[in-house]
XYZ file of C-alpha atoms in Angstrom:
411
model
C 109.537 37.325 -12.935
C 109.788 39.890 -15.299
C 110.438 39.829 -19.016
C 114.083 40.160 -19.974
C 116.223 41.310 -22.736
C 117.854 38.262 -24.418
C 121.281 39.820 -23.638
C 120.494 40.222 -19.965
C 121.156 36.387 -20.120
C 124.574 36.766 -21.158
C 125.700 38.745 -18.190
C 123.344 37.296 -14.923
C 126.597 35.467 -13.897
C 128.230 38.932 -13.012
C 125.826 39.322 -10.559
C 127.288 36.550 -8.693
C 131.410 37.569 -9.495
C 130.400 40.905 -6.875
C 132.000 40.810 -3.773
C 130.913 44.143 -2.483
C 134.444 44.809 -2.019
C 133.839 49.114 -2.375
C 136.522 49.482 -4.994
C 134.138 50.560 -7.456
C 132.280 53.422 -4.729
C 136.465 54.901 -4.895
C 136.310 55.633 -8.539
C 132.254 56.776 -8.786
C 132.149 60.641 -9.568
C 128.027 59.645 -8.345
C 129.002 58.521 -5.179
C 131.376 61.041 -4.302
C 128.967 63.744 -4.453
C 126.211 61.202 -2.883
C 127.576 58.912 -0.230
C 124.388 57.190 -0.293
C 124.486 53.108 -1.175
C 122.409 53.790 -3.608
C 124.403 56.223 -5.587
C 127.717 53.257 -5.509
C 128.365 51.050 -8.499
C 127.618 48.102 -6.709
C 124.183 49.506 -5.319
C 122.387 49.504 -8.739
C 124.501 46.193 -9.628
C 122.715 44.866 -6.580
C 119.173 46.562 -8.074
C 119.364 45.214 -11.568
C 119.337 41.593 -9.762
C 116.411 42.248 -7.620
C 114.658 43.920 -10.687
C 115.562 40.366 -12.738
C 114.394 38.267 -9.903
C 111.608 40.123 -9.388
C 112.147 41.008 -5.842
C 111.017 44.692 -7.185
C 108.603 46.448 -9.524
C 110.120 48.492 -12.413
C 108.521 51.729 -10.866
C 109.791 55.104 -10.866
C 112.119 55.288 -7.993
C 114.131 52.148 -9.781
C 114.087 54.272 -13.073
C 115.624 57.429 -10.389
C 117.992 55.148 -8.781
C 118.978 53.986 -12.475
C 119.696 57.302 -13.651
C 122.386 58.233 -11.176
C 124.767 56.911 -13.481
C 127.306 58.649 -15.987
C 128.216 55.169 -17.832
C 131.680 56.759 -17.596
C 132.916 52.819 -16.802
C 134.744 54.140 -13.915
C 133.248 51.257 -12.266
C 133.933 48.968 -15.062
C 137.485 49.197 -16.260
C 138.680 48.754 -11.904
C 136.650 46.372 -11.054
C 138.441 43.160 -9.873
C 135.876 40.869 -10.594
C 136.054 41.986 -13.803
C 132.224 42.928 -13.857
C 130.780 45.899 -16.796
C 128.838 47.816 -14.610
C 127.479 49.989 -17.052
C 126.334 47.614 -19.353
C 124.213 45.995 -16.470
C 122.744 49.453 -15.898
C 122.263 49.817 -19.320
C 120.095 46.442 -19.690
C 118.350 47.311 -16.103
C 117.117 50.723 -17.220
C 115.412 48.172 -20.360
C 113.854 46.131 -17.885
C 112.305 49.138 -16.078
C 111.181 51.000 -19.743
C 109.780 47.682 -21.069
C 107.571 47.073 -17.727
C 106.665 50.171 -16.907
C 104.546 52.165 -19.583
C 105.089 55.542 -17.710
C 104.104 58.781 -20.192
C 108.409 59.189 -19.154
C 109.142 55.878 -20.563
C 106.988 56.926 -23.585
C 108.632 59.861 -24.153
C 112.228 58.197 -23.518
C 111.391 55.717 -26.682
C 110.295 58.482 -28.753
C 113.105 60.436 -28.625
C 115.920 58.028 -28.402
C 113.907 55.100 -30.916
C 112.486 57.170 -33.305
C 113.589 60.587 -33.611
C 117.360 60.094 -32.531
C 117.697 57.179 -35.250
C 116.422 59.025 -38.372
C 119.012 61.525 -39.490
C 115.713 63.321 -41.474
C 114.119 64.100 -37.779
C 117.510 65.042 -36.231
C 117.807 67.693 -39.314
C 114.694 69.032 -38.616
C 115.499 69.318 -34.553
C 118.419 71.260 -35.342
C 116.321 73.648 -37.515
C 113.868 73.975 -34.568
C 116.543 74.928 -32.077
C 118.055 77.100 -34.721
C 114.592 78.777 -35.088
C 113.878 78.984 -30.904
C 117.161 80.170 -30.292
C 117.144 83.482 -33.539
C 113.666 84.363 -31.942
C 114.861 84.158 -28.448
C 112.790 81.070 -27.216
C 115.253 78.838 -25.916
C 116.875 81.951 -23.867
C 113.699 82.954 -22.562
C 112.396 79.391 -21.468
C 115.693 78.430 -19.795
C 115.765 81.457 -17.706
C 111.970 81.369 -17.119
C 112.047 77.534 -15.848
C 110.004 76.416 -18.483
C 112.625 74.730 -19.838
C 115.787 72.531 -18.351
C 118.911 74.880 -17.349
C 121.086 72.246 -19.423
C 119.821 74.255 -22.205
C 122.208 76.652 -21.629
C 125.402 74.023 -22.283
C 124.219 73.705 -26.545
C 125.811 77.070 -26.790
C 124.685 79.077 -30.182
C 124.653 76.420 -32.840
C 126.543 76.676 -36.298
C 125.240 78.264 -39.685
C 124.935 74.233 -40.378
C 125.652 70.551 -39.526
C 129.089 69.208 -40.991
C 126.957 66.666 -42.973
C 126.021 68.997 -45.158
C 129.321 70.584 -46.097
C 130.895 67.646 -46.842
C 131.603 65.779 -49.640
C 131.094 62.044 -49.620
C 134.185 61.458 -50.731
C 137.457 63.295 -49.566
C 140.567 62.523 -51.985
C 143.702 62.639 -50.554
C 146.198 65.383 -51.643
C 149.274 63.457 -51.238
C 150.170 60.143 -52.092
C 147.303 57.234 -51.157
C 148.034 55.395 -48.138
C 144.781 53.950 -47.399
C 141.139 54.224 -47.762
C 139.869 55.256 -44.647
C 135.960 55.814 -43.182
C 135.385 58.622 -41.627
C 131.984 58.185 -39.052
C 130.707 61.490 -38.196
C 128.649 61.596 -35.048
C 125.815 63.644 -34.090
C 127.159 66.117 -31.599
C 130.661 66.827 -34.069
C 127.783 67.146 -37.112
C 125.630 69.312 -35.402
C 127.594 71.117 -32.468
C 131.196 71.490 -33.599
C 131.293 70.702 -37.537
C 134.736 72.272 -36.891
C 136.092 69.526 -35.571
C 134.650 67.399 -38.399
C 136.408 70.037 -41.059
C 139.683 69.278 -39.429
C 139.425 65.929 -39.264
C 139.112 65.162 -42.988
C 141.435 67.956 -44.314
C 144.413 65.929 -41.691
C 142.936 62.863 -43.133
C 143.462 64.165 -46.467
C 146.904 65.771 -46.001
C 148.574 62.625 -44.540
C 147.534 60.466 -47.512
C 143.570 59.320 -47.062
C 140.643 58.924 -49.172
C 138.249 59.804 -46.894
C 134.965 58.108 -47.139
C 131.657 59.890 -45.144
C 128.727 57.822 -46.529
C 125.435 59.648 -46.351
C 123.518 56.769 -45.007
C 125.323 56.547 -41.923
C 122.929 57.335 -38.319
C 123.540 57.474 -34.783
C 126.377 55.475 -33.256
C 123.858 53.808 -30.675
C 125.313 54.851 -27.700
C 122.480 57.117 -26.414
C 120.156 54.284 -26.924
C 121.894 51.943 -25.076
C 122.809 54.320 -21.916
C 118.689 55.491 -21.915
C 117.145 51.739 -21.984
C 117.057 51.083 -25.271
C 119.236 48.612 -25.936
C 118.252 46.669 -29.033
C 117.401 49.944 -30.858
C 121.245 50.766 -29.839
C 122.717 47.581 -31.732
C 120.730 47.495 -34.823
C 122.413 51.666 -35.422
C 125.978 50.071 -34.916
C 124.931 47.077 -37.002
C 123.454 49.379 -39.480
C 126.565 51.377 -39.886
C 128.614 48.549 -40.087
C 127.651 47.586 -43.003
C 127.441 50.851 -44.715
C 131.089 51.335 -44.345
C 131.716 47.582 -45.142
C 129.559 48.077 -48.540
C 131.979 51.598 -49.279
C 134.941 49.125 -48.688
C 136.824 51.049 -46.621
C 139.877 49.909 -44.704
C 139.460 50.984 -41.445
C 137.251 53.615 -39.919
C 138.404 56.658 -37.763
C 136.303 58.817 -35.517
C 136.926 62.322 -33.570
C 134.248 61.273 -30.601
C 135.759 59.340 -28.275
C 131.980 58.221 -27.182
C 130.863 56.735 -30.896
C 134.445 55.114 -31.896
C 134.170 53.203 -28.306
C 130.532 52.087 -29.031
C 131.103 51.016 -32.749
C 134.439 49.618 -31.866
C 132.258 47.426 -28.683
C 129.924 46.475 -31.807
C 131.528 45.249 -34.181
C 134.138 43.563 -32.428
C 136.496 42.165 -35.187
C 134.200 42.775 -38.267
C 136.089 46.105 -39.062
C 138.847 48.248 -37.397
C 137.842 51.082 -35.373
C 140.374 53.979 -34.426
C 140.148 57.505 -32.541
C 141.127 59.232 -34.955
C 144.337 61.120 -33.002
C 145.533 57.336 -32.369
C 144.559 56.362 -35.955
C 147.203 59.580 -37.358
C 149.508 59.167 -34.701
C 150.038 54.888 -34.683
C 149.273 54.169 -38.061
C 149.852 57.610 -40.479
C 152.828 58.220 -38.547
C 152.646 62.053 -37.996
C 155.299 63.916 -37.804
C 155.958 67.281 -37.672
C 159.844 67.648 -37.073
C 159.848 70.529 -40.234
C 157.131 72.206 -37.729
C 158.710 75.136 -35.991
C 157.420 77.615 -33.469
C 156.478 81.129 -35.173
C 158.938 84.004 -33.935
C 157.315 86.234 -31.655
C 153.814 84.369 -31.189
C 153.093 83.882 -27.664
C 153.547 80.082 -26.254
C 150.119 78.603 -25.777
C 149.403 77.075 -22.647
C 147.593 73.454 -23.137
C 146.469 70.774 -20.898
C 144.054 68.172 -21.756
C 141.105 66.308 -20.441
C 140.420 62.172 -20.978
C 137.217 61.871 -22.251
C 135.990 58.897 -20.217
C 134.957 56.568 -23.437
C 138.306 57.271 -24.723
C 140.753 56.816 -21.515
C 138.250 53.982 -19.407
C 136.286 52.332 -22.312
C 139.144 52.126 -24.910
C 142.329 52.167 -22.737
C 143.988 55.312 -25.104
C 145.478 57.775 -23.132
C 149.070 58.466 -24.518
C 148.404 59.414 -27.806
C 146.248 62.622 -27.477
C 149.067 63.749 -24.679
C 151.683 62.427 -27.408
C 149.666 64.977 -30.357
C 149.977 67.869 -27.935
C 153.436 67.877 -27.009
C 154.526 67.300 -31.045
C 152.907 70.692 -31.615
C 155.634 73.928 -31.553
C 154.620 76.773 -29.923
C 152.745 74.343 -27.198
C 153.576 74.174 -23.491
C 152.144 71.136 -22.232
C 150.706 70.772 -18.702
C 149.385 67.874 -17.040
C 145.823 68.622 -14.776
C 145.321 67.268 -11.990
C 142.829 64.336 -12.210
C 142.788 64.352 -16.030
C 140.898 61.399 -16.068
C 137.669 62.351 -13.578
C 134.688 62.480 -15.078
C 133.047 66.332 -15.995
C 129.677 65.147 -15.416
C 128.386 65.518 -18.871
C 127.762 62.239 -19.976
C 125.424 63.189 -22.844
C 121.977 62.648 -21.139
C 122.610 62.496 -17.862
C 123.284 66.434 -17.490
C 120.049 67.028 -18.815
C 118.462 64.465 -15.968
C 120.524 65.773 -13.387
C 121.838 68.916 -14.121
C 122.482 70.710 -10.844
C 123.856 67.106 -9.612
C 126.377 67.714 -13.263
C 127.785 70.455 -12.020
C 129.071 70.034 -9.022
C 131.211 67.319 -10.551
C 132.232 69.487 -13.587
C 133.107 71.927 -10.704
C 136.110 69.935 -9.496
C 137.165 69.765 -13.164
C 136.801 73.406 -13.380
C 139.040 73.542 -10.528
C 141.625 71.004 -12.084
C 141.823 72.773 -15.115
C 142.186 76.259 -13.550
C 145.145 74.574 -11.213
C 147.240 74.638 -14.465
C 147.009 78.130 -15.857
C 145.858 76.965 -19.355
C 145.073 78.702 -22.489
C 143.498 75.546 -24.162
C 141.553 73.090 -22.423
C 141.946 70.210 -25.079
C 139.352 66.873 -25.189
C 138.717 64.169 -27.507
C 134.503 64.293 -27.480
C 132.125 66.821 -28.221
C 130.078 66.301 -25.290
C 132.985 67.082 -22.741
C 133.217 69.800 -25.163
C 130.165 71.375 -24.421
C 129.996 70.707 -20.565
C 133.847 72.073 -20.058
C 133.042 75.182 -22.067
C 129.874 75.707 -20.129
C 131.653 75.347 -16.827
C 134.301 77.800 -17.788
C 131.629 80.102 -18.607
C 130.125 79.503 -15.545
C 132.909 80.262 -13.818
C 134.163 83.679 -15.637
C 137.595 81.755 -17.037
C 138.586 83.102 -20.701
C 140.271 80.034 -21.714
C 139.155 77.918 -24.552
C 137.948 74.420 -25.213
C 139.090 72.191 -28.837
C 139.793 69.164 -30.036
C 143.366 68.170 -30.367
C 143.171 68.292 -34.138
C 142.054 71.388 -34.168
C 144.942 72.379 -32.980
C 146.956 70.060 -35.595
C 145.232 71.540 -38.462
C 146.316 75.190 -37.398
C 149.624 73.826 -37.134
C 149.316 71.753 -40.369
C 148.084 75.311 -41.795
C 144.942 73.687 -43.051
């Protein structure tokens, strides 16, 4: 039998609740580009109990099998049995990293243990990247082979990380309505510190303090999805009680992926909100005195569902609600809004070519509607759409819906 995380304990029933009833292989962007058992929901479900048992080693081809996963929780928020798919996956790609001391597996915990939990060795990545990409490095080993072609999708990164712009703490320049956290995550601070600017300033319009401790790290999330598990939870524990020590009231977040981990986390210790929801339910935006400019060109929008914010956290009408408020908007619906792009942080990077032939059917949705804007709720759908446009010769752009607010807002 093989050694076991202590939470794997808490969830061996689930094995049992599966029927094999398919419903999960109908919703898998995996299996519908790899019809293969293997590929389904209910296939690795099946191989995390085997690897528990013991009925099979932790070797590589269980770590490959493992991997074909987005953690998008397709799976998870339609199955009938109620079953959480991707935390099983999550717990069985522990089982295989703890018993099988591959020089992959080593790797794996260096990057997601130690460097991706100290914001210090994060700071100094971004530098390096910075560096590689002025001198041409990255460009050249990405089109050589000697490096992955998901380089390409990091785009030319900003002057510097929002972190390092912003204040600590944001007063509000209306009236005080609440003292709110702000969590940062590490692909808005060091991708698209834009979003991060906007963020805070719509905070800070509508009547927030804003508080962005300097302490906080990583949400957790891509330790948990890469086998890492109690590495994962200690980061969400860790930030809990930062933001419980700045007594804040609630805590709001622009990345769909970190507000659904933290909010899984900490459970009822402290309120966690997207922040559209957050300014939509409880600041009450609205921008009736808004009116559309005379003689600017209507901008054609349509919007993509993040899967950690539509599957994970159930919040869908609210970022479609946002759009629609905003004058000079057309709003149009895409077809299959809610599929997957294939990014899934890590994944594209571990199976890129496998990536893009599911963001290719997105490409395809969004191109179905004739949109200016392509807007998303998380940073890494951010960077896989806008690489698939690219890809594909398309001149439309990618933001976050509060981008979009704080040009309308004028901020």
């Amino acid at each position: 039998m093989l050694s076991q995380p202590d939470q794997l304990k808490d969830i061996q029933s689930q094995f049992q609740k599966c029927v094999r009833c398919g419903l999960c292989r109908s919703v898998c962007p995996i299996f519908k580009e790899d019809r293969r058992e293997t590929a389904a929901p209910r296939g690795k479900v099946f191989l995390a109990q085997m690897l528990a048992e013991g009925e099979i080693t932790p070797d590589s081809k269980a770590a490959q099998n493992l991997s074909m996963c987005l953690m998008c929780e397709s799976c998870s928020s339609e199955c009938p049995s109620g079953i959480e798919v991707h935390k099983i996956v999550s717990l069985a790609r522990s089982m295989v990293n703890e018993n099988n001391p591959s020089l992959t597996n080593k790797a794996n915990k260096l990057i997601f243990k130690d460097l991706w939990s100290k914001p210090s060795l994060m700071n100094l990545s971004f530098n390096l990247i910075k560096t590689g990409q002025a001198l041409g490095l990255l460009d050249f080993g990405t089109k050589s082979g000697l490096l992955p072609k998901s380089g390409r999708l990091l785009g030319e990164l900003p002057g510097k990380p929002a972190r390092q712009a912003l204040p600590e703490i944001v007063p509000p320049t209306t009236r005080q309505k609440a003292r709110t956290g702000y969590f940062l995550g590490c692909a808005t601070n060091y991708l698209y510190p834009q979003v991060a600017f906007s963020t805070v300033k719509i905070l800070s319009h509508l009547g927030c303090e804003v508080v962005i401790p300097r302490e906080l790290t990583c949400c957790g999330l891509p330790q948990l999805a890469n086998g890492e598990p109690a590495a994962g939870h200690n980061l969400a524990r860790q930030n809990l009680q930062i933001f419980k020590r700045a007594g804040v009231e609630a805590v709001v977040c622009d990345c769909a992926s970190c507000s659904a981990t933290l909010a899984e986390n900490w459970g009822q210790a402290l309120p966690v909100y997207d922040a559209v929801k957050y300014i939509i339910q409880e600041l009450k935006l609205d921008l009736s005195d808004k009116k559309q400019i005379n003689n600017q060109p209507i901008k054609i929008v349509t919007y993509h569902d993040p899967c950690h914010l539509a599957k994970a956290q159930r919040i869908r009408q609210q970022p479609r609600q946002l759009l629609q408020m905003l004058p000079g908007v057309e709003y149009r619906e895409m077809p299959g809004a809610d599929n997957c792009c294939g990014g899934a942080g890590t994944f594209v990077v571990k199976n890129y070519d496998l990536s893009m032939r599911i963001l290719d059917r997105k490409i395809a949705s969004i191109k179905e509607t004739g949109a200016d804007i392509v807007a998303t709720c998380c940073p890494t759908c951010t960077m896989q759409l806008k690489h698939g446009l690219d890809k594909h010769g398309l001149q439309i752009e990618v933001k976050h819906p509060l981008e979009l607010l704080a040009e309308t807002l004028g901020l």
